[in-house]
CSV table of C-alpha atoms in Angstrom, one decimal:
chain,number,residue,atom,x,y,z
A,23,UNK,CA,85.6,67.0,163.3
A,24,UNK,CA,88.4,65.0,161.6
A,25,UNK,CA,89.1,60.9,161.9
A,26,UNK,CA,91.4,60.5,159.3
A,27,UNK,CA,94.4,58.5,160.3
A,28,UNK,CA,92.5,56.2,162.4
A,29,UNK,CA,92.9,58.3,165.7
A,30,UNK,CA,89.3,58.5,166.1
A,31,UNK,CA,87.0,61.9,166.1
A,32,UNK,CA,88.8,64.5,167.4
A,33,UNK,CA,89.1,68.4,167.0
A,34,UNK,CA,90.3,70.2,163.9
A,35,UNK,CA,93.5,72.0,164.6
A,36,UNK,CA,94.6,74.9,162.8
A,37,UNK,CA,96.8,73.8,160.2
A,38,UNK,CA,93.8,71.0,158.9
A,39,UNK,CA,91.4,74.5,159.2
A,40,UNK,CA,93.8,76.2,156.6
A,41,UNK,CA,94.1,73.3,154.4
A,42,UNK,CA,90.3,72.5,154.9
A,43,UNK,CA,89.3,76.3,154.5
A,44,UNK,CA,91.4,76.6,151.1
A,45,UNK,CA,89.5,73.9,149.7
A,46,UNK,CA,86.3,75.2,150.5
A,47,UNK,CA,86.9,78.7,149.4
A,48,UNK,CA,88.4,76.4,146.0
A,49,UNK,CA,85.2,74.9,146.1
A,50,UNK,CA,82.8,78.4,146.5
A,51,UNK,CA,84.5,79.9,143.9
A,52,UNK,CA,84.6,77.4,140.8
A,53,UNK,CA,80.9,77.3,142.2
A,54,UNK,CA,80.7,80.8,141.2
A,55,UNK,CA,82.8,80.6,138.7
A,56,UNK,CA,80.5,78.2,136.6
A,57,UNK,CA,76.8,79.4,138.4
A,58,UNK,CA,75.2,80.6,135.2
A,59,UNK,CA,75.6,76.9,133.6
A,60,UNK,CA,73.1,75.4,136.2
A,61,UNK,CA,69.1,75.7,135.3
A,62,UNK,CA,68.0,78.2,137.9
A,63,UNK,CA,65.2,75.9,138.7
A,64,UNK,CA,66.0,72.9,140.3
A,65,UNK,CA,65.1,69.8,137.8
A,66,UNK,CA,64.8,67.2,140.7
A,67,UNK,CA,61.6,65.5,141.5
A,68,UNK,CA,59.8,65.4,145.1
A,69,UNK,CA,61.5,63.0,147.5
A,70,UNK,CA,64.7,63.0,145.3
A,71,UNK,CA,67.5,63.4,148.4
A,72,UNK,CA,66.5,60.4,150.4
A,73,UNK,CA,67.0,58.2,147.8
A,74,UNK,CA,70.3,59.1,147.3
A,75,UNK,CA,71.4,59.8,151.1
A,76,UNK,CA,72.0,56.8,153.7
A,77,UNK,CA,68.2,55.9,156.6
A,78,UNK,CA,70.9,56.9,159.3
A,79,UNK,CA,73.5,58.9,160.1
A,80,UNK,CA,77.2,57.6,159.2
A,81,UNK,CA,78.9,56.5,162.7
A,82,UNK,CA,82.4,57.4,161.3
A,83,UNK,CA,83.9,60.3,159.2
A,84,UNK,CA,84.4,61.6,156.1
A,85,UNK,CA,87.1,63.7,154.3
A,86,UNK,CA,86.2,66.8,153.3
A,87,UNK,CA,86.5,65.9,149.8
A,88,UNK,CA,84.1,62.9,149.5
A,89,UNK,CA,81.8,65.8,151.4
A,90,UNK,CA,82.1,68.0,149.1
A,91,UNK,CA,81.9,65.6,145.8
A,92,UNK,CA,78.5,65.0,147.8
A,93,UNK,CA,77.5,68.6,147.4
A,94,UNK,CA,78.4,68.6,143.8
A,95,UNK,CA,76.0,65.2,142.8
A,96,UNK,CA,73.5,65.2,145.4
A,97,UNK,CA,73.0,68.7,146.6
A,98,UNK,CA,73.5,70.8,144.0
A,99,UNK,CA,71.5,69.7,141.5
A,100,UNK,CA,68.4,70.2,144.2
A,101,UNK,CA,69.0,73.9,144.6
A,102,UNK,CA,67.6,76.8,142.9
A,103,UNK,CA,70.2,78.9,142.0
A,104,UNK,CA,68.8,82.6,143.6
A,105,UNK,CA,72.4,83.7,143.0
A,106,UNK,CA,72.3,83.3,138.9
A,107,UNK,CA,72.1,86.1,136.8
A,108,UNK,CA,69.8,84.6,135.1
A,109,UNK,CA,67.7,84.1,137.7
A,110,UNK,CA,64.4,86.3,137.4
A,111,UNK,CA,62.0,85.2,139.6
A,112,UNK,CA,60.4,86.5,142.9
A,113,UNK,CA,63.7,88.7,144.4
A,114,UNK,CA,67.6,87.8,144.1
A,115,UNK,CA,68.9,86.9,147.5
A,116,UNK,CA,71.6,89.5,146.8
A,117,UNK,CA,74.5,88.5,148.1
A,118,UNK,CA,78.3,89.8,148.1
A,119,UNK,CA,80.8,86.9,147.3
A,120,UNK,CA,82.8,89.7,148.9
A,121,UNK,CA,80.6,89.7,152.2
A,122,UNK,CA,81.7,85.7,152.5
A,123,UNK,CA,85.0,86.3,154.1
A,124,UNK,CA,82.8,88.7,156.2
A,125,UNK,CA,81.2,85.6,157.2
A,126,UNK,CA,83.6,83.6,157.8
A,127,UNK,CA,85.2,85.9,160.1
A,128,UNK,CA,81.9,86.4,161.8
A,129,UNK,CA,81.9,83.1,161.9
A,130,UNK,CA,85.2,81.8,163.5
A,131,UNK,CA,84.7,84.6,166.5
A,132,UNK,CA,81.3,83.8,166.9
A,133,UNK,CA,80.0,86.6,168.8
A,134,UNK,CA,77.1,86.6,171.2
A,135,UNK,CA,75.5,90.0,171.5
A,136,UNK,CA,72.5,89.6,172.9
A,137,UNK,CA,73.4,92.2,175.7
A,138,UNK,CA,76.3,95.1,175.4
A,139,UNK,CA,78.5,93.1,178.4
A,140,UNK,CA,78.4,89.7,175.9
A,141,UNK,CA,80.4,91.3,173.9
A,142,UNK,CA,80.2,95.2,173.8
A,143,UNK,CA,81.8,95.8,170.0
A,144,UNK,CA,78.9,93.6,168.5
A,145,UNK,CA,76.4,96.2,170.2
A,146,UNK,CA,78.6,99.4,169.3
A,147,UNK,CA,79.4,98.2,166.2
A,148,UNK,CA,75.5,97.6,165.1
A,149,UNK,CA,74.5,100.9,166.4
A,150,UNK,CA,77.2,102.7,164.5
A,151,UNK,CA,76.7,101.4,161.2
A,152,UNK,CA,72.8,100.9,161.6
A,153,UNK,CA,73.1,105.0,162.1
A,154,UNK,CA,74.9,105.2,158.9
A,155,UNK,CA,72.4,103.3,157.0
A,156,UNK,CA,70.2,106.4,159.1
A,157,UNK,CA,71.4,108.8,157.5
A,158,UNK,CA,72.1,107.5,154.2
A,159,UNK,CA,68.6,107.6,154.0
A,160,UNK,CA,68.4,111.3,155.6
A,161,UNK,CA,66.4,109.5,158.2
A,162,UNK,CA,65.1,112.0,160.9
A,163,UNK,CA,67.8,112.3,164.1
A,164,UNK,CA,64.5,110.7,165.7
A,165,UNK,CA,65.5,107.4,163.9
A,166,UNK,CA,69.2,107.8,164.9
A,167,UNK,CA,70.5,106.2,168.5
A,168,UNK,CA,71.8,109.5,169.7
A,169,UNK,CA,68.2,110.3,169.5
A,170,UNK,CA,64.8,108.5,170.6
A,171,UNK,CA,65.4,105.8,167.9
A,172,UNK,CA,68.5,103.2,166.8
A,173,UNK,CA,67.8,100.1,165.1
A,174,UNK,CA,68.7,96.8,165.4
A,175,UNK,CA,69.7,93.5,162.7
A,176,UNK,CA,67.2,91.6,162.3
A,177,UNK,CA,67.4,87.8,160.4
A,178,UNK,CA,65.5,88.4,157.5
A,179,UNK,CA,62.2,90.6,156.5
A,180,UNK,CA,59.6,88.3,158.3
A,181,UNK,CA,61.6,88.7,161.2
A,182,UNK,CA,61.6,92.5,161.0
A,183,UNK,CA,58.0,92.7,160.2
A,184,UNK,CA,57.3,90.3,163.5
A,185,UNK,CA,59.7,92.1,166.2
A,186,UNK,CA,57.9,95.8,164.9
A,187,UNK,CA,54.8,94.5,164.8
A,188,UNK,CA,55.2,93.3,168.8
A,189,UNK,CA,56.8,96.7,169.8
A,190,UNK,CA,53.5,98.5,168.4
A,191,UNK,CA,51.4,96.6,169.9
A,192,UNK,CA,52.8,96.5,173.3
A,193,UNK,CA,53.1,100.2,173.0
A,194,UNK,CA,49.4,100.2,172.5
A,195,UNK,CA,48.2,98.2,174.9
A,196,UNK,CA,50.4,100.1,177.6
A,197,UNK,CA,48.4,102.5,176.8
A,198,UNK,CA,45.0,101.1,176.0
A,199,UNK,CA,45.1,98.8,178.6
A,200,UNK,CA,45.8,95.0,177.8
A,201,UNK,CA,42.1,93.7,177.4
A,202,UNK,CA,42.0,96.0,174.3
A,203,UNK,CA,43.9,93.5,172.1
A,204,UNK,CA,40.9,92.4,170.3
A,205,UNK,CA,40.1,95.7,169.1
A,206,UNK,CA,43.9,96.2,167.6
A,207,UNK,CA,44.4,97.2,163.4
A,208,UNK,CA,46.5,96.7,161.0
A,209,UNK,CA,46.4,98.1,157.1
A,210,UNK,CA,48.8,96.5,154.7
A,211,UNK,CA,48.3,97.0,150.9
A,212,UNK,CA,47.1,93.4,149.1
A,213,UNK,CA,50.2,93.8,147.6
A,214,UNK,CA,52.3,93.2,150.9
A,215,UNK,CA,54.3,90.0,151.9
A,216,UNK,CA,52.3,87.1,153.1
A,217,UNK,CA,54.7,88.0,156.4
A,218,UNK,CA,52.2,90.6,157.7
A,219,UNK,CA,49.5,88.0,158.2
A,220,UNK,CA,51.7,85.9,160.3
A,221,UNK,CA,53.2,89.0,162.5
A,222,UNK,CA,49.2,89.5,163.3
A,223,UNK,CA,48.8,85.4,164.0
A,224,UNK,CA,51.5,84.9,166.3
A,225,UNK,CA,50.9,88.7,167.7
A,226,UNK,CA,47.2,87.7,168.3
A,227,UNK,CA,46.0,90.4,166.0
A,228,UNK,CA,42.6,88.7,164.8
A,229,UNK,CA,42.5,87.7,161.6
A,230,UNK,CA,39.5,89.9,160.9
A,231,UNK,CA,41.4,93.0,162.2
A,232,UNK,CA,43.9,92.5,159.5
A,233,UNK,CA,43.1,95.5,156.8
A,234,UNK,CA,44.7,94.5,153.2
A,235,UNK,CA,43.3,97.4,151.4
A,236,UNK,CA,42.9,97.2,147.7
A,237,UNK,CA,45.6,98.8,145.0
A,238,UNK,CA,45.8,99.2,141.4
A,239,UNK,CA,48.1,100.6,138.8
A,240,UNK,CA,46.9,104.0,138.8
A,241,UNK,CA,49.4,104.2,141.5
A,242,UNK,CA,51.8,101.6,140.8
A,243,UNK,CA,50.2,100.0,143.6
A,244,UNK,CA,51.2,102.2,146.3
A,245,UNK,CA,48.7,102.5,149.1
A,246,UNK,CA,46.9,106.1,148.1
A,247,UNK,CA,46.6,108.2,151.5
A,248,UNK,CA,43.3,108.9,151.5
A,249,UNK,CA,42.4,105.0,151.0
A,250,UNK,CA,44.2,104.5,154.3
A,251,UNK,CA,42.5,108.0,155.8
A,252,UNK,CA,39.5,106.3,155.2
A,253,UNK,CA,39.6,102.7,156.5
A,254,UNK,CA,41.4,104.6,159.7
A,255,UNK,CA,38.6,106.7,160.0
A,256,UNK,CA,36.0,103.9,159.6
A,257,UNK,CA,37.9,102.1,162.4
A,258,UNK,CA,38.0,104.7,164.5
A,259,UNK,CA,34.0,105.5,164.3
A,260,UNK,CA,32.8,101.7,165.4
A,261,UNK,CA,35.2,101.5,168.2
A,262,UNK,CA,38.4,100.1,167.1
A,263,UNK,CA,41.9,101.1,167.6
A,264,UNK,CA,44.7,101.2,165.1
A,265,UNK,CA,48.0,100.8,165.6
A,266,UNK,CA,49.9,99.7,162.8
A,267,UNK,CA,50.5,100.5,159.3
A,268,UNK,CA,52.6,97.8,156.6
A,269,UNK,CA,54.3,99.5,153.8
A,270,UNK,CA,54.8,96.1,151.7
A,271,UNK,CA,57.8,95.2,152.6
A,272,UNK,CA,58.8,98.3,155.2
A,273,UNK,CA,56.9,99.2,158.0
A,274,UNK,CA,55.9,102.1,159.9
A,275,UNK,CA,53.8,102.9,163.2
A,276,UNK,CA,51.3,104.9,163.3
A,277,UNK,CA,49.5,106.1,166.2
A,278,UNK,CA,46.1,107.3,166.8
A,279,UNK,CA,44.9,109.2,169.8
C-alpha cells in the first residue's frame, strides 16, 4: 500500500510497482553484493528488536525507502547470514539469487494449486519436472506419475518427513485395522533430524515405538542392514507392526506382511 502524497492508503499501481521493484532488486543485490562483510552470526543480544521498533503498529505509511533503511539498521544486523560463504555451520540454505526472479514471478501470479481445476499448469507443471528430478536420479518408473508413483513439493524437509510419514501410516492401518495404531514402528538412525520425532508426535506414533538405532563410523554412520533386520525382526516377534523406515534426512516405506 502507498500514502505518499497525502491521498490516503490506497493500492500500488503499476508504474510505483516498477519503480518500487527496481529499488528492491537495487536493494537485494548490494545485499549480495557486500554478504561476506557481515559476521555470519548475528552479534545482537536477546530482546534486541523491540527496543528499537515502535509498542504498536504505525497508523500511517511509510516510503519504501525509510523501510528499507529499517532493514539495513534494525533487521540486518539480527540475521544470521545462512547465505555467506563463509558460513559453515549446520547446512547452507542453498539458494539461487537466480531462482529470485523465479520468485517473484511466482509471486505476482500467485497461483493456487491445491486441485488440478485451481489452476491446472501448477499441477502439470509439478508433475513434469518432479518426474525429471525422477529420473535424474534413475528412479524406478514405479516413482514416476505415468506409473504408481509421482511426487509432490513439499515446504521444507520437516514437512516432507510429516506428509510421508501420514501416508504410511494410513496405508497401514487400512490394512491393519485402525485400533492397531499403538502397535505402529518407526527406525530412524540417531543420526536423523530431530523432524522424525515430531512426524511420530503429531502422527500419534508413541514415543516408545520410535526406533533411533545406534551408528558409528565404521559406516560413516549409515544405518547397517542387518542392524535394521534385526530390530524389525525383534518387533515383529513381540507383536508389533512396522511400517516405516527414516533414512536421515530421506525416507522410505517399508512394508511388512
Amino acid at each position: 500500500m502507498d500514502g505518499e502524497g497525502g491521498g490516503g492508503l490506497k493500492p500500488m499501481d503499476s508504474e510505483q510497482l516498477r519503480e518500487y521493484g527496481h529499488q528492491m532488486v537495487d536493494f537485494i543485490a548490494d545485499y549480495y553484493k557486500n554478504i561476506e562483510n557481515y559476521p555470519v552470526l548475528s552479534q545482537v543480544e536477546p530482546g534486541y528488536l523491540r527496543k528499537l521498533l515502535p509498542d504498536a503498529a504505525p497508523n500511517r505509511p511509510e516510503s519504501l525507502q525509510n523501510v528499507l533503511d529499517d532493514v539495513q539498521s534494525k533487521i540486518l544486523p539480527g540475521v544470521t547470514h545462512w547465505q555467506s560463504p563463509n558460513f559453515y555451520a549446520y547446512y547452507p540454505s542453498n539458494s539461487s539469487v537466480a531462482g529470485f526472479l523465479g520468485e517473484m514471478l511466482s509471486a505476482a501470479i500467485n497461483m493456487v494449486g491445491f486441485s488440478w481445476i485451481t489452476s491446472p499448469a501448477a499441477t502439470e507443471l509439478e508433475m513434469i519436472v518432479l518426474d525429471w528430478l525422477g529420473k535424474l536420479l534413475k528412479l524406478p518408473q514405479e516413482f514416476l506419475s505415468p506409473g504408481h508413483g509421482g511426487g509432490v513439493i513439499q515446504g521444507t524437509a520437516s514437512e516432507a518427513v510429516l506428509v510421508v510419514l501420514l501416508a504410511a501410516r494410513d496405508k497401514t492401518l487400512r490394512r491393519v485395522g485402525k485400533s492397531a495404531l499403538g502397535k505402529l514402528v518407526v527406525y530412524g538412525s540417531d543420526q536423523t533430524h530431530s523432524a522424525l520425532q515430531k512426524a511420530c508426535q503429531i502422527g500419534g506414533v508413541h514415543p516408545e515405538n520410535c526406533r533411533l538405532l545406534k551408528t558409528d563410523s565404521s559406516t560413516n554412520y549409515a544405518l547397517p542392514p542387518e542392524i535394521v533386520s534385526e530390530a524389525i525382526s525383534h518387533d515383529i516377534s513381540i507383536g508389533l507392526i512396522p511400517f516405516f523406515l527414516c533414512g536421515t534426512s530421506s525416507c522410505c516405506l517399508v512394508e511388512v506382511d
